[in-house]
Short mmCIF file of C-alpha atoms in Angstrom, two decimals:
data_model
loop_
_atom_site.label_atom_id
_atom_site.label_comp_id
_atom_site.label_asym_id
_atom_site.label_seq_id
_atom_site.Cartn_x
_atom_site.Cartn_y
_atom_site.Cartn_z
CA MET Q 1 -16.93 14.11 18.33
CA GLU Q 2 -17.11 11.36 15.87
CA LEU Q 3 -14.85 8.36 15.51
CA SER Q 4 -13.20 9.99 12.66
CA ASP Q 5 -13.01 13.36 14.72
CA SER Q 6 -10.68 11.17 16.96
CA VAL Q 7 -8.05 10.34 14.80
CA THR Q 8 -8.77 13.09 11.55
CA HIS Q 9 -10.39 16.78 11.55
CA LYS Q 10 -13.40 16.51 8.48
CA ASN Q 11 -16.49 19.08 7.77
CA GLY Q 12 -16.06 22.46 9.13
CA ARG Q 13 -14.63 20.69 12.37
CA GLN Q 14 -12.54 18.40 10.40
CA ARG Q 15 -9.61 18.34 8.39
CA LYS Q 16 -9.65 18.48 4.93
CA PRO Q 17 -9.47 15.86 2.56
CA ALA Q 18 -6.92 15.52 -0.21
CA VAL Q 19 -8.60 16.15 -3.36
CA PRO Q 20 -7.29 15.99 -6.33
CA GLN Q 21 -6.35 19.52 -7.93
CA GLY Q 22 -8.75 20.67 -10.29
CA ASP Q 23 -12.12 22.01 -10.25
CA MET Q 24 -13.21 19.85 -7.05
CA ARG Q 25 -12.18 22.36 -4.27
CA ASP Q 26 -11.56 21.62 -0.52
CA GLY Q 27 -14.93 21.56 1.22
CA ASN Q 28 -13.49 23.48 4.02
CA ARG Q 29 -11.68 25.92 2.02
CA VAL Q 30 -12.83 29.77 1.35
CA HIS Q 31 -11.22 30.80 -2.23
CA ASN Q 32 -10.65 34.19 -3.20
CA THR Q 33 -13.88 35.53 -4.43
CA THR Q 34 -12.71 38.02 -6.45
CA PRO Q 35 -9.79 37.52 -8.86
CA ASP Q 36 -10.31 37.75 -12.50
CA LEU Q 37 -8.17 35.32 -13.95
CA GLU Q 38 -10.61 34.87 -17.17
CA GLU Q 39 -7.88 36.38 -19.54
CA GLU Q 40 -4.66 34.68 -18.09
CA GLY Q 41 -6.64 31.24 -17.75
CA GLU Q 42 -5.34 30.35 -21.36
CA ALA Q 43 -1.67 30.91 -20.77
CA LEU Q 44 -2.22 28.86 -17.17
CA LEU Q 45 -3.63 26.20 -19.04
CA GLN Q 46 -0.46 25.95 -21.45
CA GLY Q 47 2.09 26.61 -18.58
CA SER Q 48 3.42 29.99 -21.04
CA ASP Q 49 4.44 33.46 -19.49
CA THR Q 50 5.62 36.58 -21.70
CA GLU Q 51 7.16 39.67 -20.45
CA ASN Q 52 6.32 42.86 -20.94
CA ASN Q 53 7.96 43.12 -24.25
CA GLY Q 54 6.18 40.52 -25.74
CA HIS Q 55 9.42 38.06 -25.40
CA PRO Q 56 8.53 34.21 -23.85
CA SER Q 57 10.48 34.07 -20.51
CA VAL Q 58 12.38 31.22 -19.17
CA GLN Q 59 10.41 28.79 -17.28
CA PRO Q 60 12.57 27.16 -14.38
CA GLY Q 61 9.78 25.66 -12.89
CA ILE Q 62 9.19 25.00 -9.24
CA ARG Q 63 13.17 25.85 -8.17
CA GLY Q 64 12.54 29.32 -8.34
CA GLU Q 65 9.86 29.56 -6.35
CA LEU Q 66 10.94 27.76 -3.48
CA GLY Q 67 10.81 30.10 -0.76
CA ASN Q 68 7.45 31.29 -1.34
CA VAL Q 69 6.09 27.16 -1.85
CA SER Q 70 7.91 26.91 1.38
CA LEU Q 71 6.27 29.93 3.09
CA LEU Q 72 2.61 28.91 2.15
CA LEU Q 73 3.12 25.48 3.59
CA PHE Q 74 4.21 26.85 7.18
CA LEU Q 75 1.40 29.46 7.23
CA TYR Q 76 -1.25 26.34 6.98
CA VAL Q 77 0.86 24.42 9.47
CA LEU Q 78 0.54 27.07 11.54
CA GLN Q 79 -3.34 27.26 10.86
CA GLY Q 80 -3.47 23.57 11.81
CA ILE Q 81 -2.12 23.93 14.82
CA PRO Q 82 -4.92 25.83 17.04
CA LEU Q 83 -7.48 23.08 15.01
CA GLY Q 84 -5.38 20.05 16.06
CA LEU Q 85 -5.47 21.60 19.65
CA ALA Q 86 -9.25 22.10 19.60
CA GLY Q 87 -10.09 18.93 18.19
CA SER Q 88 -8.13 17.30 21.05
CA ILE Q 89 -10.16 19.20 23.55
CA PRO Q 90 -13.00 17.00 23.81
CA LEU Q 91 -11.19 13.91 24.47
CA ILE Q 92 -9.26 15.79 27.02
CA LEU Q 93 -13.00 16.97 28.64
CA GLN Q 94 -14.56 13.10 28.06
CA SER Q 95 -11.71 11.93 30.14
CA LYS Q 96 -12.72 14.09 32.75
CA ASN Q 97 -16.24 12.88 32.67
CA VAL Q 98 -18.32 16.29 31.26
CA SER Q 99 -22.24 16.16 30.23
CA TYR Q 100 -22.87 16.08 26.47
CA LYS Q 101 -24.28 19.12 26.54
CA ASP Q 102 -21.22 20.76 27.26
CA GLN Q 103 -19.46 18.51 24.75
CA ALA Q 104 -22.36 20.12 22.73
CA PHE Q 105 -21.24 23.65 23.64
CA PHE Q 106 -18.11 23.32 23.08
CA SER Q 107 -18.99 21.45 19.19
CA PHE Q 108 -19.75 25.69 17.99
CA VAL Q 109 -15.74 26.12 18.07
CA PHE Q 110 -15.37 24.42 14.86
CA TRP Q 111 -18.21 26.40 12.97
CA PRO Q 112 -16.25 29.48 12.00
CA PHE Q 113 -14.91 27.35 9.33
CA SER Q 114 -18.12 26.57 8.13
CA LEU Q 115 -19.40 30.33 8.30
CA LYS Q 116 -16.33 32.33 7.34
CA LEU Q 117 -17.74 33.14 4.17
CA LEU Q 118 -20.09 35.96 6.03
CA TRP Q 119 -17.26 38.10 6.47
CA ALA Q 120 -14.43 36.53 3.24
CA PRO Q 121 -15.50 39.63 1.32
CA LEU Q 122 -14.35 41.98 4.48
CA VAL Q 123 -10.90 40.61 4.59
CA ASP Q 124 -10.93 40.72 0.52
CA ALA Q 125 -11.93 44.16 0.27
CA LEU Q 126 -10.35 46.26 3.13
CA TYR Q 127 -6.86 46.63 3.77
CA LEU Q 128 -3.85 48.90 4.04
CA THR Q 129 -2.07 49.47 0.92
CA GLY Q 130 1.08 50.06 1.85
CA PHE Q 131 1.31 47.62 4.30
CA GLY Q 132 -0.20 44.66 1.79
CA ARG Q 133 -3.40 43.48 1.13
CA ARG Q 134 -2.97 39.98 2.34
CA LYS Q 135 -0.68 40.59 5.73
CA SER Q 136 -2.92 43.33 6.48
CA TRP Q 137 -5.01 40.63 7.82
CA LEU Q 138 -2.24 37.59 8.29
CA VAL Q 139 -0.14 39.81 10.33
CA PRO Q 140 -2.47 40.92 13.13
CA THR Q 141 -4.91 37.69 12.83
CA GLN Q 142 -1.67 35.57 13.89
CA TYR Q 143 -0.65 37.70 16.59
CA LEU Q 144 -3.81 37.29 18.45
CA LEU Q 145 -3.41 33.48 17.71
CA GLY Q 146 -0.17 33.96 19.17
CA LEU Q 147 -0.96 35.86 22.10
CA PHE Q 148 -4.12 33.67 22.75
CA MET Q 149 -1.92 30.79 23.24
CA LEU Q 150 0.14 32.40 25.62
CA TYR Q 151 -2.85 33.26 27.90
CA LEU Q 152 -4.42 29.74 27.24
CA SER Q 153 -0.91 28.09 28.56
CA VAL Q 154 -1.42 30.25 31.96
CA THR Q 155 -4.95 29.75 32.42
CA VAL Q 156 -5.63 26.41 30.32
CA ASP Q 157 -4.92 23.88 33.30
CA THR Q 158 -6.94 26.03 35.48
CA LEU Q 159 -9.86 25.64 32.87
CA LEU Q 160 -9.43 21.97 32.88
CA GLU Q 161 -9.44 21.11 36.40
CA SER Q 162 -12.39 20.17 38.63
CA ASP Q 163 -12.83 22.17 41.48
CA GLU Q 164 -14.91 21.42 44.18
CA GLY Q 165 -17.33 19.43 42.30
CA GLN Q 166 -17.34 21.82 39.95
CA GLY Q 167 -16.13 20.18 36.56
CA PRO Q 168 -13.83 22.14 33.45
CA ASP Q 169 -14.72 25.45 33.01
CA VAL Q 170 -16.55 24.79 29.65
CA MET Q 171 -17.81 27.95 28.88
CA THR Q 172 -14.80 29.79 29.02
CA LEU Q 173 -12.74 26.98 26.97
CA THR Q 174 -15.45 27.34 24.44
CA ALA Q 175 -15.05 31.22 23.91
CA VAL Q 176 -11.50 31.27 23.74
CA PHE Q 177 -11.22 28.25 21.50
CA PHE Q 178 -13.87 29.89 19.24
CA MET Q 179 -11.48 32.62 19.34
CA LEU Q 180 -8.74 30.58 18.08
CA ALA Q 181 -11.02 28.95 15.18
CA PHE Q 182 -12.48 32.17 14.19
CA LEU Q 183 -8.73 33.59 14.16
CA ALA Q 184 -7.52 30.68 12.04
CA ALA Q 185 -10.43 30.62 9.67
CA THR Q 186 -9.71 34.53 9.06
CA GLN Q 187 -6.21 33.67 8.46
CA ASP Q 188 -6.76 30.98 5.95
CA ILE Q 189 -8.93 33.26 3.86
CA ALA Q 190 -6.03 35.72 3.50
CA VAL Q 191 -3.36 32.85 3.06
CA ASP Q 192 -5.77 31.07 0.21
CA GLY Q 193 -5.75 35.12 -1.43
CA TRP Q 194 -2.30 35.37 -0.83
CA ALA Q 195 -1.34 32.22 -2.77
CA LEU Q 196 -2.76 33.54 -5.98
CA THR Q 197 -0.41 36.44 -5.81
CA MET Q 198 2.51 35.16 -4.20
CA LEU Q 199 2.96 32.32 -7.00
CA SER Q 200 3.40 32.87 -10.22
CA ARG Q 201 1.11 31.73 -12.85
CA GLU Q 202 3.01 28.51 -13.74
CA ASN Q 203 2.95 27.19 -10.33
CA VAL Q 204 -0.45 28.80 -8.69
CA GLY Q 205 -1.54 24.95 -8.67
CA TYR Q 206 0.84 24.26 -5.50
CA ALA Q 207 -1.35 26.11 -3.86
CA SER Q 208 -3.99 23.55 -3.14
CA THR Q 209 -0.86 21.24 -2.48
CA CYS Q 210 0.51 23.47 0.37
CA ASN Q 211 -3.34 24.00 1.66
CA SER Q 212 -3.92 20.00 2.07
CA VAL Q 213 -0.43 19.19 2.87
CA GLY Q 214 0.37 22.27 5.54
CA GLN Q 215 -3.01 22.20 7.54
CA THR Q 216 -3.15 18.19 7.95
CA ALA Q 217 0.19 18.47 9.02
CA GLY Q 218 -0.39 21.36 11.23
CA TYR Q 219 -3.83 19.15 12.76
CA PHE Q 220 -1.43 15.85 13.10
CA LEU Q 221 0.86 17.97 15.44
CA GLY Q 222 -1.56 19.75 17.22
CA ASN Q 223 -3.77 16.74 17.77
CA VAL Q 224 -2.51 13.14 16.95
CA LEU Q 225 1.62 14.06 18.25
CA PHE Q 226 0.09 15.57 21.34
CA LEU Q 227 -1.98 13.61 22.25
CA ALA Q 228 0.58 11.27 22.44
CA LEU Q 229 3.12 12.96 24.29
CA GLU Q 230 0.30 14.74 26.93
CA SER Q 231 -0.49 10.58 27.80
CA ALA Q 232 1.90 9.55 30.58
CA ASP Q 233 0.56 5.97 29.54
CA PHE Q 234 1.97 5.97 25.97
CA CYS Q 235 5.51 7.70 27.24
CA ASN Q 236 6.35 5.34 29.33
CA LYS Q 237 5.30 2.64 27.07
CA TYR Q 238 7.10 3.73 24.52
CA LEU Q 239 9.44 6.29 25.13
CA ARG Q 240 10.87 6.20 28.69
CA ALA Q 241 12.89 3.96 30.25
CA GLU Q 242 11.43 5.15 34.00
CA PRO Q 243 7.89 5.27 34.18
CA LYS Q 244 6.37 8.42 35.08
CA GLU Q 245 3.32 10.15 36.39
CA THR Q 246 2.83 12.78 33.51
CA GLY Q 247 3.43 12.84 29.94
CA ILE Q 248 6.89 14.23 27.98
CA VAL Q 249 5.16 17.41 27.47
CA THR Q 250 1.35 19.60 29.00
CA LEU Q 251 -0.88 21.09 26.86
CA SER Q 252 0.44 24.58 28.69
CA ASP Q 253 3.82 24.03 27.47
CA PHE Q 254 2.25 23.13 24.20
CA LEU Q 255 0.46 26.18 23.97
CA PHE Q 256 3.43 27.77 25.13
CA PHE Q 257 5.57 26.74 22.45
CA TRP Q 258 3.17 27.69 19.40
CA GLY Q 259 2.44 30.93 21.34
CA VAL Q 260 5.68 31.83 20.94
CA VAL Q 261 6.70 30.29 17.34
CA PHE Q 262 3.19 32.36 16.47
CA LEU Q 263 4.78 35.10 17.75
CA VAL Q 264 8.33 34.85 15.97
CA SER Q 265 7.24 33.71 12.68
CA THR Q 266 4.77 36.71 12.16
CA THR Q 267 7.47 39.26 13.22
CA LEU Q 268 9.79 37.55 10.25
CA VAL Q 269 6.93 37.71 7.57
CA ALA Q 270 5.68 40.63 8.53
CA VAL Q 271 9.08 42.46 8.45
CA LEU Q 272 11.30 40.49 5.91
CA LYS Q 273 8.17 39.71 3.12
CA LYS Q 274 7.15 41.92 0.68
CA GLU Q 275 3.67 41.77 -1.15
CA ASN Q 276 3.08 41.96 -5.12
CA ALA Q 277 7.06 41.82 -5.85
CA ARG Q 278 8.22 40.39 -9.17
CA GLY Q 279 9.12 37.23 -8.81
CA GLN Q 280 12.51 35.29 -9.92
CA HIS Q 281 13.40 35.73 -13.67
CA GLY Q 282 10.78 37.77 -13.79
CA ARG Q 283 8.42 36.11 -13.92
CA LYS Q 284 4.46 37.82 -13.40
CA LYS Q 285 2.54 37.11 -10.58
CA VAL Q 286 -1.50 36.38 -10.88
CA ARG Q 287 -3.23 39.51 -11.31
CA GLU Q 288 -5.87 40.33 -8.24
CA GLU Q 289 -8.79 42.49 -9.18
CA THR Q 290 -11.06 43.65 -6.05
CA GLN Q 291 -15.11 43.49 -6.06
CA SER Q 292 -17.01 45.83 -3.24
CA VAL Q 293 -18.34 43.93 -0.18
CA MET Q 294 -22.14 44.92 -1.30
CA GLU Q 295 -21.30 43.21 -4.41
CA THR Q 296 -19.79 40.29 -3.49
CA TYR Q 297 -22.78 39.94 -0.84
CA LYS Q 298 -25.36 41.23 -3.50
CA LEU Q 299 -23.53 38.42 -5.64
CA LEU Q 300 -24.27 35.74 -2.78
CA VAL Q 301 -27.87 36.82 -2.38
CA SER Q 302 -28.74 36.58 -6.10
CA ILE Q 303 -27.25 33.09 -6.35
CA ILE Q 304 -29.04 31.80 -3.23
CA LYS Q 305 -32.71 33.05 -4.64
CA MET Q 306 -31.83 30.29 -7.63
CA PRO Q 307 -34.44 27.42 -7.93
CA ALA Q 308 -31.85 24.80 -8.56
CA VAL Q 309 -29.37 26.36 -6.26
CA PHE Q 310 -32.14 27.00 -3.03
CA THR Q 311 -33.49 23.45 -3.62
CA PHE Q 312 -30.03 21.83 -3.54
CA CYS Q 313 -28.80 24.10 -0.66
CA SER Q 314 -32.25 22.86 1.56
CA LEU Q 315 -30.78 19.49 0.65
CA LEU Q 316 -26.90 19.75 2.08
CA LEU Q 317 -28.50 21.04 5.05
CA THR Q 318 -30.52 18.11 6.00
CA ALA Q 319 -28.73 15.59 4.17
CA LYS Q 320 -26.68 14.30 7.22
CA MET Q 321 -28.94 14.24 9.50
CA GLY Q 322 -28.91 10.45 9.65
CA PHE Q 323 -25.29 10.35 10.35
CA SER Q 324 -25.21 12.74 13.47
CA ALA Q 325 -25.11 10.22 16.22
CA ALA Q 326 -22.20 8.13 14.95
CA ASP Q 327 -19.79 11.21 13.53
CA ALA Q 328 -20.19 13.53 16.81
CA VAL Q 329 -20.85 10.98 19.73
CA THR Q 330 -18.90 7.78 18.76
CA GLY Q 331 -15.45 8.84 19.69
CA LEU Q 332 -16.62 10.26 23.05
CA LYS Q 333 -18.31 7.19 23.49
CA LEU Q 334 -15.55 5.01 23.35
CA VAL Q 335 -13.16 7.05 25.04
CA GLU Q 336 -16.12 7.09 27.85
CA ALA Q 337 -15.76 3.49 27.95
CA GLY Q 338 -12.18 3.09 28.68
CA VAL Q 339 -10.53 3.17 25.26
CA PRO Q 340 -7.13 5.77 25.95
CA LYS Q 341 -7.58 8.64 23.85
CA GLU Q 342 -4.31 8.63 22.64
CA GLN Q 343 -5.33 5.21 21.09
CA LEU Q 344 -8.07 6.46 19.18
CA ALA Q 345 -6.14 9.48 17.91
CA LEU Q 346 -2.67 7.28 16.81
CA LEU Q 347 -5.63 5.97 14.24
CA ALA Q 348 -4.90 8.61 12.38
CA VAL Q 349 -1.56 7.26 10.89
CA PRO Q 350 -2.51 3.96 9.25
CA MET Q 351 -5.37 6.14 7.87
CA VAL Q 352 -3.38 8.57 6.01
CA PRO Q 353 -2.80 6.60 3.10
CA LEU Q 354 -6.07 5.41 2.48
CA GLN Q 355 -7.12 9.29 2.91
CA VAL Q 356 -5.03 10.36 0.29
CA LEU Q 357 -5.80 7.63 -2.40
CA LEU Q 358 -9.51 7.20 -1.76
CA PRO Q 359 -10.19 10.68 -3.59
CA LEU Q 360 -8.05 10.00 -6.38
CA ILE Q 361 -10.10 6.59 -7.34
CA ILE Q 362 -13.38 7.75 -5.92
CA SER Q 363 -12.79 10.86 -8.65
CA LYS Q 364 -12.77 8.32 -11.84
CA TYR Q 365 -16.30 7.62 -11.15
CA THR Q 366 -17.59 11.46 -10.37
CA ALA Q 367 -16.01 12.68 -13.13
CA GLY Q 368 -19.10 11.56 -15.19
CA PRO Q 369 -22.35 13.85 -15.85
CA ARG Q 370 -23.83 12.27 -12.54
CA PRO Q 371 -21.60 12.73 -10.14
CA LEU Q 372 -24.52 12.78 -7.42
CA ASP Q 373 -25.11 8.75 -8.37
CA ILE Q 374 -22.20 8.28 -6.47
CA PHE Q 375 -23.23 10.18 -2.99
CA TYR Q 376 -26.57 8.71 -3.37
CA LYS Q 377 -25.26 4.66 -4.00
CA ALA Q 378 -23.21 5.58 -0.77
CA PHE Q 379 -25.34 6.97 1.82
CA PRO Q 380 -27.25 3.39 2.75
CA PHE Q 381 -23.86 2.19 3.26
CA ARG Q 382 -22.85 4.71 5.43
CA LEU Q 383 -25.97 4.82 7.91
CA LEU Q 384 -25.47 1.16 8.34
CA ILE Q 385 -22.02 2.06 9.36
CA GLY Q 386 -23.42 4.39 11.63
CA LEU Q 387 -25.18 1.12 13.36
CA GLY Q 388 -21.63 -0.84 13.55
CA TYR Q 389 -20.34 2.03 15.39
CA ALA Q 390 -23.08 1.52 17.99
CA VAL Q 391 -22.65 -2.48 18.03
CA LEU Q 392 -18.79 -1.43 18.79
CA VAL Q 393 -19.79 0.92 21.52
CA TRP Q 394 -21.69 -1.61 23.06
CA TRP Q 395 -19.29 -4.40 22.60
CA THR Q 396 -16.29 -2.43 23.98
CA PRO Q 397 -16.74 -2.23 28.02
CA SER Q 398 -16.62 -6.21 27.57
CA LEU Q 399 -13.27 -6.30 26.01
CA LYS Q 400 -11.39 -3.92 28.75
CA GLN Q 401 -8.99 -5.85 30.31
CA GLU Q 402 -6.27 -5.06 33.00
CA GLY Q 403 -3.66 -3.72 30.66
CA GLY Q 404 -6.23 -2.30 28.33
CA PHE Q 405 -7.70 -3.53 25.11
CA PRO Q 406 -6.57 -6.56 23.23
CA LEU Q 407 -4.19 -5.63 19.55
CA TYR Q 408 -7.54 -7.35 17.72
CA TYR Q 409 -9.87 -4.84 19.36
CA TYR Q 410 -7.99 -2.03 17.64
CA THR Q 411 -7.86 -3.92 14.60
CA ILE Q 412 -11.69 -4.09 14.35
CA VAL Q 413 -11.44 -0.64 15.29
CA LEU Q 414 -9.40 0.35 12.46
CA PHE Q 415 -11.07 -1.41 9.96
CA SER Q 416 -14.94 0.21 10.85
CA TYR Q 417 -12.81 3.63 10.75
CA ALA Q 418 -11.65 2.46 7.00
CA LEU Q 419 -15.13 1.33 6.02
CA HIS Q 420 -16.63 4.83 7.19
CA GLN Q 421 -13.87 6.59 5.16
CA VAL Q 422 -14.48 4.73 2.35
CA ALA Q 423 -18.50 5.47 2.62
CA LEU Q 424 -17.65 9.66 3.65
CA TYR Q 425 -15.10 9.93 1.04
CA SER Q 426 -17.53 8.50 -1.95
CA MET Q 427 -20.36 10.92 -0.65
CA TYR Q 428 -17.76 13.86 -0.63
CA VAL Q 429 -16.05 13.88 -3.56
CA ALA Q 430 -19.08 13.12 -5.30
CA CYS Q 431 -20.34 16.18 -3.85
CA MET Q 432 -17.42 18.36 -4.40
CA ALA Q 433 -17.87 17.11 -8.06
CA PHE Q 434 -21.42 18.41 -8.31
CA HIS Q 435 -20.51 21.70 -7.18
CA ALA Q 436 -18.04 22.09 -9.68
CA LYS Q 437 -19.70 20.94 -12.30
CA VAL Q 438 -22.74 23.55 -12.03
CA SER Q 439 -20.97 26.47 -10.66
CA ASP Q 440 -21.04 29.26 -12.99
CA PRO Q 441 -17.58 29.77 -14.38
CA VAL Q 442 -18.01 33.91 -14.46
CA ILE Q 443 -18.57 34.18 -10.57
CA GLY Q 444 -17.15 30.21 -9.89
CA GLY Q 445 -15.18 31.26 -6.86
CA THR Q 446 -17.93 32.90 -4.76
CA TYR Q 447 -20.71 30.58 -6.36
CA MET Q 448 -18.06 26.97 -5.26
CA THR Q 449 -17.44 28.64 -1.96
CA LEU Q 450 -21.18 29.22 -1.49
CA LEU Q 451 -22.31 25.41 -1.70
CA ASN Q 452 -18.97 24.41 0.27
CA THR Q 453 -20.28 26.31 3.25
CA VAL Q 454 -23.21 24.81 3.17
CA THR Q 455 -21.96 21.62 2.92
CA ASN Q 456 -19.97 22.18 6.13
CA LEU Q 457 -22.72 23.98 7.61
CA GLY Q 458 -25.04 20.67 7.09
CA GLY Q 459 -22.84 18.52 9.12
CA ASN Q 460 -22.07 21.26 11.86
CA TRP Q 461 -25.60 21.42 13.06
CA PRO Q 462 -26.56 17.90 13.20
CA SER Q 463 -23.67 16.86 15.43
CA THR Q 464 -23.76 19.56 17.47
CA LEU Q 465 -27.70 18.64 18.36
CA ALA Q 466 -26.98 15.11 18.52
CA LEU Q 467 -24.62 16.06 21.18
CA TRP Q 468 -27.10 17.90 23.00
CA MET Q 469 -29.58 15.39 22.86
CA VAL Q 470 -27.52 12.59 24.05
CA ASP Q 471 -28.08 13.33 28.14
CA PRO Q 472 -32.04 14.07 28.10
CA LEU Q 473 -32.34 10.84 26.20
CA THR Q 474 -30.62 8.86 28.39
CA SER Q 475 -31.95 7.18 31.64
CA LYS Q 476 -30.51 6.58 34.60
CA GLU Q 477 -31.40 4.91 38.06
CA CYS Q 478 -29.97 5.44 41.61
CA GLN Q 479 -29.33 2.01 43.38
CA GLY Q 480 -28.65 1.32 46.70
CA ALA Q 481 -30.65 5.02 47.80
CA ALA Q 482 -34.35 4.33 48.07
CA GLY Q 483 -36.45 7.34 47.00
CA GLN Q 484 -32.95 9.06 44.80
CA SER Q 485 -32.71 9.55 41.31
CA CYS Q 486 -30.51 10.49 38.63
CA GLY Q 487 -32.34 13.27 36.17
CA SER Q 488 -29.36 16.04 37.29
CA PRO Q 489 -26.52 16.54 38.16
CA GLU Q 490 -28.26 17.60 41.54
CA GLU Q 491 -29.89 14.68 42.16
CA THR Q 492 -26.75 12.50 40.90
CA GLY Q 493 -25.14 14.20 43.98
CA LEU Q 494 -27.74 13.24 46.30
CA CYS Q 495 -27.99 9.98 45.40
CA VAL Q 496 -23.85 9.26 45.72
CA LYS Q 497 -24.32 11.34 49.43
CA GLU Q 498 -26.98 8.73 50.29
CA GLY Q 499 -24.60 5.90 49.29
CA GLY Q 500 -26.27 5.09 45.99
CA VAL Q 501 -24.62 4.98 42.78
CA CYS Q 502 -26.42 5.61 39.56
CA VAL Q 503 -26.37 3.19 36.89
CA THR Q 504 -27.35 4.20 33.08
CA SER Q 505 -30.84 1.90 32.43
CA LEU Q 506 -31.10 3.68 29.04
CA ASP Q 507 -28.48 5.20 26.98
CA GLY Q 508 -29.48 8.44 24.67
CA TYR Q 509 -26.37 7.28 22.13
CA TYR Q 510 -28.31 4.39 21.23
CA VAL Q 511 -31.90 5.91 20.83
CA GLU Q 512 -30.17 8.32 18.83
CA SER Q 513 -28.25 6.07 16.83
CA VAL Q 514 -31.37 4.46 15.89
CA VAL Q 515 -33.76 7.29 15.28
CA CYS Q 516 -30.59 8.78 13.05
CA VAL Q 517 -30.97 5.80 10.99
CA LEU Q 518 -34.62 5.86 10.38
CA ILE Q 519 -34.22 9.51 9.70
CA GLY Q 520 -31.20 9.32 7.00
CA LEU Q 521 -33.43 6.19 5.45
CA THR Q 522 -36.34 8.27 4.81
CA TRP Q 523 -34.02 11.41 3.98
CA TRP Q 524 -32.69 8.84 1.10
CA VAL Q 525 -35.89 7.36 -0.01
CA TRP Q 526 -37.47 10.17 -0.29
CA LEU Q 527 -35.39 13.59 -0.61
CA GLY Q 528 -32.68 11.27 -1.81
CA LYS Q 529 -33.97 11.17 -5.45
CA ARG Q 530 -35.17 14.34 -5.37
CA MET Q 531 -31.39 15.46 -5.63
CA ARG Q 532 -30.18 12.91 -8.16
CA ARG Q 533 -32.83 14.81 -10.30
CA LEU Q 534 -31.20 17.89 -9.64
CA GLN Q 535 -28.44 16.60 -12.27
CA ASP Q 536 -31.18 16.58 -15.17
CA GLN Q 537 -31.46 19.97 -14.80
CA SER Q 538 -30.20 22.41 -17.75
CA PRO Q 539 -27.10 24.14 -17.48
CA ALA Q 540 -28.96 27.22 -17.59
CA ALA Q 541 -30.82 26.56 -14.43
CA TRP Q 542 -27.40 26.92 -12.07
CA ARG Q 543 -26.32 30.23 -14.26
CA CYS Q 544 -26.22 33.63 -12.51
CA ARG Q 545 -28.17 36.35 -14.37
CA ILE Q 546 -26.11 38.91 -12.78
CA GLY Q 547 -27.83 41.92 -12.76
CA GLN Q 548 -31.90 40.74 -13.80
#
């Protein structure tokens, strides 16, 4: 988990950055791939609507659909809760001294949002007509989310506790949270599709706002707020008159509460909310059409086979290797060095204005014909920031005091993270702008979703690998017990049993940091220029010739 993951959630594991409405889409969002809005595009752009009798309808704006907008916002908030909880678990595990291989194993929890394109066509095409196209998936997935949370509320303390020298049950935690993430990703597909028909044509643009704001709020509740209220130190310092040994809420209490919220709210939606109902004032909803599942998969294959797309996807899958150590391991190393996990999480609060403004500012420079130039220019700066993170981790233990860390230390961490966000968003917005530029408008939803999925996957696999390699690259010595070593947990136990102590002589994180920067510089020199040259391709090189 990266430093930014301690406070936000980026690329398939992370929170969606706010992106200006328009052609640039959210990198994590799977868009509905089937609606044909060609015939209604002009009316949408003009903000007009027409009744069946040909007379213009009244345009009351968003007021007439506040209920639908509120429902969409609430559904996206629910979606962010399990994502926020999943983002908090690695920090909790790190405070319990689990291995980085265990962290790597748990990182697979964040993959479903990067792979949901694989089952999105099924969600879009298979449904019960009488119950509703989107409710057919939304209702069962949210019921399952609620039930999984109730199950976890009973078992999570046992899964996280160390028992007889054994650490937390990472395998079971991973399996359960993977299912939570899978269900949340499926719910996202259904809600994204429902937004197109729940809102009228003039207000459908509010769907992306609901998505960004709702999921951000849900993630904040499940991650930042939970970690703060779960921390005894934070609660005793800021929220209590008399200190106690535990926080205001526990993980089991938090899971139980939201499990009940999921079950109750899903029942109300299933019973009270109808699909495809005509809006107030007689306004029409955006019409959806459906491709068959096989047609959608064939379309995806045909897009991937295009030489320009195949080259671009290959570059996207390898571009983030140079950032993997900084992005995946830094936050965990800070927790290992003694920085309270709730303090890292609270860094999300001052970052919110920056995360809102950055895409708006950067989009002015990526709106031209060569958006990847910004991607290319920001690349080496992000690599240097990664080295700065390594220096910060090395410096952290020397600043630890009896009462924690001084205020200026958190100021430096916040400044470092802000610089990282500038470089990250510069690359992200540039990439999304290029996606919008090259996507064939005839099949834009499927095209954009494919490119966004590859972009997210290109961040997930290097992060998992980086976590996995920390322990093998780390060297430890057993001091105080002759003939003992610390190469494995068993050997470490023998060292301690003989009265020794394992001391790290070479931290694999620093090895990774240097190696990743070298890999990143090599990619930038040899492949970065090739990515820039893709901008010189003619529009025909990106156009999918369906049926040929």
